N, CA, C and O of each residue as an XYZ file, in Angstrom:
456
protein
N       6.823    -86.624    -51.804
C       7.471    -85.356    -51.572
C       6.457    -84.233    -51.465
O       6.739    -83.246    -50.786
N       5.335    -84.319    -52.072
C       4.389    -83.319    -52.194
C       3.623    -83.475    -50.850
O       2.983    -82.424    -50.849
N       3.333    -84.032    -49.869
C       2.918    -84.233    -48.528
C       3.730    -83.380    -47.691
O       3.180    -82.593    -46.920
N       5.094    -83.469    -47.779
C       6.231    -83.131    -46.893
C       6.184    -81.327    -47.737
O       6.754    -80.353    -47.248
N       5.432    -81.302    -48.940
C       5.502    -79.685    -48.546
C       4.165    -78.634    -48.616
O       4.021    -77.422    -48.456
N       3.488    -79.494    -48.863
C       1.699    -79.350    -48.242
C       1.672    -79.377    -46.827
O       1.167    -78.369    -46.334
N       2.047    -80.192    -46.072
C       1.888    -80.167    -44.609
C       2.431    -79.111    -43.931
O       3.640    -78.880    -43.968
N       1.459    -78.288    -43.163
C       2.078    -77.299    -42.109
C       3.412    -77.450    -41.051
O       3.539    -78.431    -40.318
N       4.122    -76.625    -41.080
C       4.686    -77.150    -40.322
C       4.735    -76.211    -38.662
O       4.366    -75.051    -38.482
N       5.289    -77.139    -37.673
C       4.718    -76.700    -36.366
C       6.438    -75.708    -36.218
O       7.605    -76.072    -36.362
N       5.761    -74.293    -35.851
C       6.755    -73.916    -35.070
C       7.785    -74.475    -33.544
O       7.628    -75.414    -32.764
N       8.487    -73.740    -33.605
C       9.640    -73.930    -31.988
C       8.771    -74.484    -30.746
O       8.929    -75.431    -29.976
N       7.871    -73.570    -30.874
C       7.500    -72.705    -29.725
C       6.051    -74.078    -29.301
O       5.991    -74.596    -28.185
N       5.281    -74.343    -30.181
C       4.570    -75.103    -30.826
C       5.100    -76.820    -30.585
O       4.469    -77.737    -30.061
N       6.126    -76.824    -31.026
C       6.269    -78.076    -30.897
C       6.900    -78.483    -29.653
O       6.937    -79.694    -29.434
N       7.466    -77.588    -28.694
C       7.544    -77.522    -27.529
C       6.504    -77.866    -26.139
O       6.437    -78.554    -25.121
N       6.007    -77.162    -26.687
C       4.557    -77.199    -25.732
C       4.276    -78.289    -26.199
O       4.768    -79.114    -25.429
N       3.742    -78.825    -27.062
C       3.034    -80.176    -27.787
C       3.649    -81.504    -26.821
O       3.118    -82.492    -26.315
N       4.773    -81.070    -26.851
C       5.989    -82.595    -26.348
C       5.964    -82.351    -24.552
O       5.772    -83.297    -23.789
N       6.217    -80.766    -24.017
C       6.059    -80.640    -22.770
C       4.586    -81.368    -22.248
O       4.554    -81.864    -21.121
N       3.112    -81.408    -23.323
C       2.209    -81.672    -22.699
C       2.211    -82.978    -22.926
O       1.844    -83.575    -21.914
N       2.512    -83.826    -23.988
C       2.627    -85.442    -23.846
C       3.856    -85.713    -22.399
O       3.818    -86.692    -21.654
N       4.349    -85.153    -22.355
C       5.286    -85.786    -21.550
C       4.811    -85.564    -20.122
O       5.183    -86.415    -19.313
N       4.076    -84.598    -19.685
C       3.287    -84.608    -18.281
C       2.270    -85.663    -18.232
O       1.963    -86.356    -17.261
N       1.624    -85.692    -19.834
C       0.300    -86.630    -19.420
C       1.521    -87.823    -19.117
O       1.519    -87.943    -17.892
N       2.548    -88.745    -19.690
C       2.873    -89.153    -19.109
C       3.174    -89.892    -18.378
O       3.146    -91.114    -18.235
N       3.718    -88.434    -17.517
C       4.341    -88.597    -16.198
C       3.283    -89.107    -15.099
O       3.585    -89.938    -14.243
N       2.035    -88.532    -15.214
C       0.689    -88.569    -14.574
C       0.512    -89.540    -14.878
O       0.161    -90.110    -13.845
N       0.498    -90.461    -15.924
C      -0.006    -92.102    -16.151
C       1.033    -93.132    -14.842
O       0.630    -93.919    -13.984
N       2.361    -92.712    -15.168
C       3.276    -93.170    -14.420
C       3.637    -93.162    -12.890
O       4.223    -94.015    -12.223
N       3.171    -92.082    -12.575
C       3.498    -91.163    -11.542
C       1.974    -90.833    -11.100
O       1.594    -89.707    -11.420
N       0.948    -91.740    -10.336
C      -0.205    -91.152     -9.968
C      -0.354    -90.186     -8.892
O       0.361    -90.584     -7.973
N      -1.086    -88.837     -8.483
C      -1.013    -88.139     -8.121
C      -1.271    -88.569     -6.800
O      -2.106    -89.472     -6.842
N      -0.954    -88.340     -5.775
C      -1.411    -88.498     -4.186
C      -2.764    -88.511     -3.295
O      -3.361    -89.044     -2.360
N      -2.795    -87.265     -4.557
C      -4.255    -87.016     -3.789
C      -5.312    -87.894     -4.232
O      -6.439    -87.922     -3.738
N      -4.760    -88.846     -5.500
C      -6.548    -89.463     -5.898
C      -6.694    -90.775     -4.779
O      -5.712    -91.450     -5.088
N      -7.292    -91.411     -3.796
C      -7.317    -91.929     -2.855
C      -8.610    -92.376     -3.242
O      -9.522    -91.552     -3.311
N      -8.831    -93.732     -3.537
C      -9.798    -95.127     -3.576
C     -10.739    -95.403     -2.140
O     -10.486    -95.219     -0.949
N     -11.887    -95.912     -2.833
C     -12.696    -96.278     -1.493
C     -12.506    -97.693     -1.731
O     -12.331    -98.004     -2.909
N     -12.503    -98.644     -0.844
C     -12.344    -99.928     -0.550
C     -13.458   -100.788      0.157
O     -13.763   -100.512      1.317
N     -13.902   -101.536     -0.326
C     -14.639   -102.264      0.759
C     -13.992   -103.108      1.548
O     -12.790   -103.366      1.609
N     -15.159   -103.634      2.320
C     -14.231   -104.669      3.197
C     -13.609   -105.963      3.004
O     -12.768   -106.427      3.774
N     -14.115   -106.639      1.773
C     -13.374   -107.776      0.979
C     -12.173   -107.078      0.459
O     -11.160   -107.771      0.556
N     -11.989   -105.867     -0.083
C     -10.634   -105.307     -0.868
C      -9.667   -105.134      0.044
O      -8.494   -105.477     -0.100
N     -10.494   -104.207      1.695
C      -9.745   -104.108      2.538
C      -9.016   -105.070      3.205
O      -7.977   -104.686      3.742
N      -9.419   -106.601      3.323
C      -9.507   -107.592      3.856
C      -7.604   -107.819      2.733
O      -6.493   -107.891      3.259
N      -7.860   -107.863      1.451
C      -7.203   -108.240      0.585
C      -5.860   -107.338      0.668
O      -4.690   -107.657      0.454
N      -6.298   -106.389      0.963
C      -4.806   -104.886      0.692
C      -4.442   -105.538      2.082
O      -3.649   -106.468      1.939
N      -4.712   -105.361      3.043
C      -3.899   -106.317      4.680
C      -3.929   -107.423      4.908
O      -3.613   -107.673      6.071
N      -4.301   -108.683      4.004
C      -4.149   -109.922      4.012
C      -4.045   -110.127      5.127
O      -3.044   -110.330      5.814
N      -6.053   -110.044      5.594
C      -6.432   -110.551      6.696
C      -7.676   -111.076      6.401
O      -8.175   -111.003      5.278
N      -8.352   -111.749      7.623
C      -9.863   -112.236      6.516
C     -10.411   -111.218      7.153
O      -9.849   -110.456      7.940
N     -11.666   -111.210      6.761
C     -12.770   -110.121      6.330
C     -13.794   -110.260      7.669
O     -14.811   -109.568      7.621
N     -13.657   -110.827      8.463
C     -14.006   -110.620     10.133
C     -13.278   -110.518     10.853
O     -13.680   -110.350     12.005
N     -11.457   -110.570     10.545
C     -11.162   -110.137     11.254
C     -10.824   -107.916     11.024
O     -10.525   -107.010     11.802
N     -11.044   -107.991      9.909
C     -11.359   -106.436      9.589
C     -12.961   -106.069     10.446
O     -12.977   -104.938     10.931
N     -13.937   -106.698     10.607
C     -15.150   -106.386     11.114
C     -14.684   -106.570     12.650
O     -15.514   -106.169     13.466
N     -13.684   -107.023     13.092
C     -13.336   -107.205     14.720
C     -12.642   -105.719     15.162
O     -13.068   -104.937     16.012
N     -11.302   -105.567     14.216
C     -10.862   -104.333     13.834
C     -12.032   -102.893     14.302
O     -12.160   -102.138     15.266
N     -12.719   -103.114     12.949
C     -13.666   -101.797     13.172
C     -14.467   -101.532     14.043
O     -14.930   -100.404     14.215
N     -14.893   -103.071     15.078
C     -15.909   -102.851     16.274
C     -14.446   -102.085     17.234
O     -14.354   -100.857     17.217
N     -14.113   -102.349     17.481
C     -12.826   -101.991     18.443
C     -12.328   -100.321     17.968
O     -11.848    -99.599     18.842
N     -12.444    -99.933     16.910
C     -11.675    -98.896     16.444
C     -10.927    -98.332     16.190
O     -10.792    -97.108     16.207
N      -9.754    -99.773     15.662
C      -8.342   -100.222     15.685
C      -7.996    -99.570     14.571
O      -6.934    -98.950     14.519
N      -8.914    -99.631     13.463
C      -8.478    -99.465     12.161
C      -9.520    -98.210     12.006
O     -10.385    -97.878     12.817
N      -9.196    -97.574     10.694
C      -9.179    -96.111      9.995
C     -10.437    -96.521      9.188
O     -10.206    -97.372      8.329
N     -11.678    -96.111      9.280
C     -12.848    -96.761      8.389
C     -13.795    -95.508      8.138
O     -13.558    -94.448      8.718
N     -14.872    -95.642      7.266
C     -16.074    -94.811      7.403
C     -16.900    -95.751      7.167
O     -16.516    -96.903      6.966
N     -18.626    -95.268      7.151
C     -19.901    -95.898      7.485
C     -20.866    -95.130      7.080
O     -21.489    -94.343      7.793
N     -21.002    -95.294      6.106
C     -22.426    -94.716      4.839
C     -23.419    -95.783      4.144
O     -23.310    -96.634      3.261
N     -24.631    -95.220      5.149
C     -25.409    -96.115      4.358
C     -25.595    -98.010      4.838
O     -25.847    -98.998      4.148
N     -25.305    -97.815      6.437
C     -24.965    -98.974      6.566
C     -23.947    -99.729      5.614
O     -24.268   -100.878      5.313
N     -23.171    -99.403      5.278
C     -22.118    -99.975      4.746
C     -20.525    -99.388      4.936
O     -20.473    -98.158      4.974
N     -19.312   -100.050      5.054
C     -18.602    -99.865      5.569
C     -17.388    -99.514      4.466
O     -17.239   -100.378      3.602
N     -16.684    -98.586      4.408
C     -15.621    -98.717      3.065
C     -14.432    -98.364      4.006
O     -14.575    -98.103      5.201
N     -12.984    -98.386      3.197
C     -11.942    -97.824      4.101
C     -11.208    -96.760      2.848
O     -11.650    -96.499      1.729
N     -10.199    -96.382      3.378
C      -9.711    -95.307      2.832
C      -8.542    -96.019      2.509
O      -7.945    -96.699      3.342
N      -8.116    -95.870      1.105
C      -6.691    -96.813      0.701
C      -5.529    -96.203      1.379
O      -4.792    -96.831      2.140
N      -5.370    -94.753      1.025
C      -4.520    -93.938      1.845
C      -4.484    -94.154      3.050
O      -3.412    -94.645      3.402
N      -5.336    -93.966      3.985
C      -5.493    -94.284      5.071
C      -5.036    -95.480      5.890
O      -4.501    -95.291      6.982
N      -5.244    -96.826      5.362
C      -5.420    -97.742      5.683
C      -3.558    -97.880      5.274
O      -2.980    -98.634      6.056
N      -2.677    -97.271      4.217
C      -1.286    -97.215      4.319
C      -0.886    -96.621      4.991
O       0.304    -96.906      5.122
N      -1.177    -95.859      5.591
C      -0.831    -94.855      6.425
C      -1.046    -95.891      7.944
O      -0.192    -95.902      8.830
N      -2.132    -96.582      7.999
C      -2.129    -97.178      9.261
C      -1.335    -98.068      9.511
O      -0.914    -98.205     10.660
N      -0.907    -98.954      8.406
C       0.206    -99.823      8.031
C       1.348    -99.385      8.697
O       1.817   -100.000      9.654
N       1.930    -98.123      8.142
C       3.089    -97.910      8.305
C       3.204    -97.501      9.357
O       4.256    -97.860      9.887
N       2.487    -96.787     10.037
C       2.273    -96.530     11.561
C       2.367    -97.710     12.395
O       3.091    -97.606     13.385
N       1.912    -98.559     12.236
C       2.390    -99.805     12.790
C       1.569    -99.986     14.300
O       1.411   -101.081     14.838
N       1.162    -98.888     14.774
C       0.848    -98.841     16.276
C      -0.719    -98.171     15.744
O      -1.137    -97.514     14.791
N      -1.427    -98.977     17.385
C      -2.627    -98.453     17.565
C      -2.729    -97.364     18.576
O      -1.671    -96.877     18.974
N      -4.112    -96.815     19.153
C      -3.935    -95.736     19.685
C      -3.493    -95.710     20.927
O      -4.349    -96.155     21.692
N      -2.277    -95.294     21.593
C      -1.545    -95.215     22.931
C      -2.817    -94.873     24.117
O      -3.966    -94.518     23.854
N      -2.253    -95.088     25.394
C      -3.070    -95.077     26.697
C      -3.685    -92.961     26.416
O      -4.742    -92.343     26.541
N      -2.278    -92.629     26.017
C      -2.638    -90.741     25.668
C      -3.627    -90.753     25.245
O      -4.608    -90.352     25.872
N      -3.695    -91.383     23.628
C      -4.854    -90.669     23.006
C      -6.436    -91.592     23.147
O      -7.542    -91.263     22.720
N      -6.063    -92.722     23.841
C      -7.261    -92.933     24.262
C      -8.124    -91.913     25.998
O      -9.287    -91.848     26.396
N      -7.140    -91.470     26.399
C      -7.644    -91.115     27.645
C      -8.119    -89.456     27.084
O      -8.975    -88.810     27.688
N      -7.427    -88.948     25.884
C      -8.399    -87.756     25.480
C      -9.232    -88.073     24.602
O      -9.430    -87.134     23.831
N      -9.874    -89.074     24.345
C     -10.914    -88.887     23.624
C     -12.182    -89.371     24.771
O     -13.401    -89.203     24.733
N     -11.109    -90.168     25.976
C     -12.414    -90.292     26.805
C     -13.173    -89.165     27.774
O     -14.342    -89.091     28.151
N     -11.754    -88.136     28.068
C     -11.979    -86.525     28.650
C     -12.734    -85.869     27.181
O     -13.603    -85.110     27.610
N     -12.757    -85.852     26.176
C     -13.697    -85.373     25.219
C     -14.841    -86.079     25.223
O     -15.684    -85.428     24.606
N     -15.168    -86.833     25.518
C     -17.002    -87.975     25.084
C     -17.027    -87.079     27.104
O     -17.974    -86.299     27.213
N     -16.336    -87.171     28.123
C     -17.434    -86.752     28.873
C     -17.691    -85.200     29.131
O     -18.675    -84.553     29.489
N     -16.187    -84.842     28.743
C     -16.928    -83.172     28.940
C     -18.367    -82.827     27.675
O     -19.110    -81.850     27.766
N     -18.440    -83.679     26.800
C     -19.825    -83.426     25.955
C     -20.474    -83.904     26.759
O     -21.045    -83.043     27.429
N     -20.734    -85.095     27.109
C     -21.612    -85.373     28.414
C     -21.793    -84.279     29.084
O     -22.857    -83.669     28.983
N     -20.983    -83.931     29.723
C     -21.291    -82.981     30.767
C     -22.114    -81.624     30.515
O     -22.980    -80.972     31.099
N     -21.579    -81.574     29.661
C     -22.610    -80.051     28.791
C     -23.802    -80.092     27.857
O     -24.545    -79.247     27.356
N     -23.678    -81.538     27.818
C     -25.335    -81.673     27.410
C     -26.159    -81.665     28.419
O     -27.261    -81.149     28.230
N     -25.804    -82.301     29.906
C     -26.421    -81.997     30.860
C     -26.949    -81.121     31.167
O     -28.166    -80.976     31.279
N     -25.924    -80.213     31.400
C     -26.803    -78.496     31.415
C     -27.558    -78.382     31.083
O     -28.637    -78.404     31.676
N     -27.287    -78.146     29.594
C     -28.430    -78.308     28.717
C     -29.541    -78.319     29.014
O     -30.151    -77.267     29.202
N     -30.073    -79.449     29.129
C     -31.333    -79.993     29.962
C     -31.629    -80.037     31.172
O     -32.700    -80.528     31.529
């Protein structure tokens, strides 16, 4: 009994906040935020699309799939790579024919250039 009246006790206001902040952390354990987005290699990547791991290196020569390249080495973007999933489609005759009017008008103006 002498514990229970030695011990402080937590106000309203106090024990509110206390429970509001366990209960976000949480929610955040449960509920991971969107934005934290994983780098993957190409064995993980291979594994998250249960494909083998040249045919992900066939993928990335082509530029089928969503990748980066640091360091001679290749990682993918987890987000990304769901996102390509669900998209389901690669890039249409459209957006390949503007990226090929973009690579030559740089051509073309590097010419000048020089």
């Amino acid at each position: 009994m002498e514990y229970l009246q030695t011990r402080p006790s937590l106000s309203d206001d106090r024990l509110m906040t206390s429970i509001r902040m366990i209960v976000r952390q949480e929610l955040a354990n449960i509920f991971p935020s969107e934005k934290k987005d994983r780098l993957l290699t190409v064995a993980e990547a291979a594994m998250l699309l249960r494909l083998a791991v040249p045919t992900i290196y066939g993928l990335v020569q082509r530029n089928q799939i969503p990748y980066i390249k640091k360091t001679k080495r290749l990682y993918f973007s987890e987000r990304k790579l769901n996102e390509w999933l669900e998209k389901g489609e690669n890039n249409g005759p459209e957006e390949v024919e503007k990226a090929v009017d973009t690579y030559l008008s740089l051509r073309k103006s590097n010419r000048k250039r020089n």
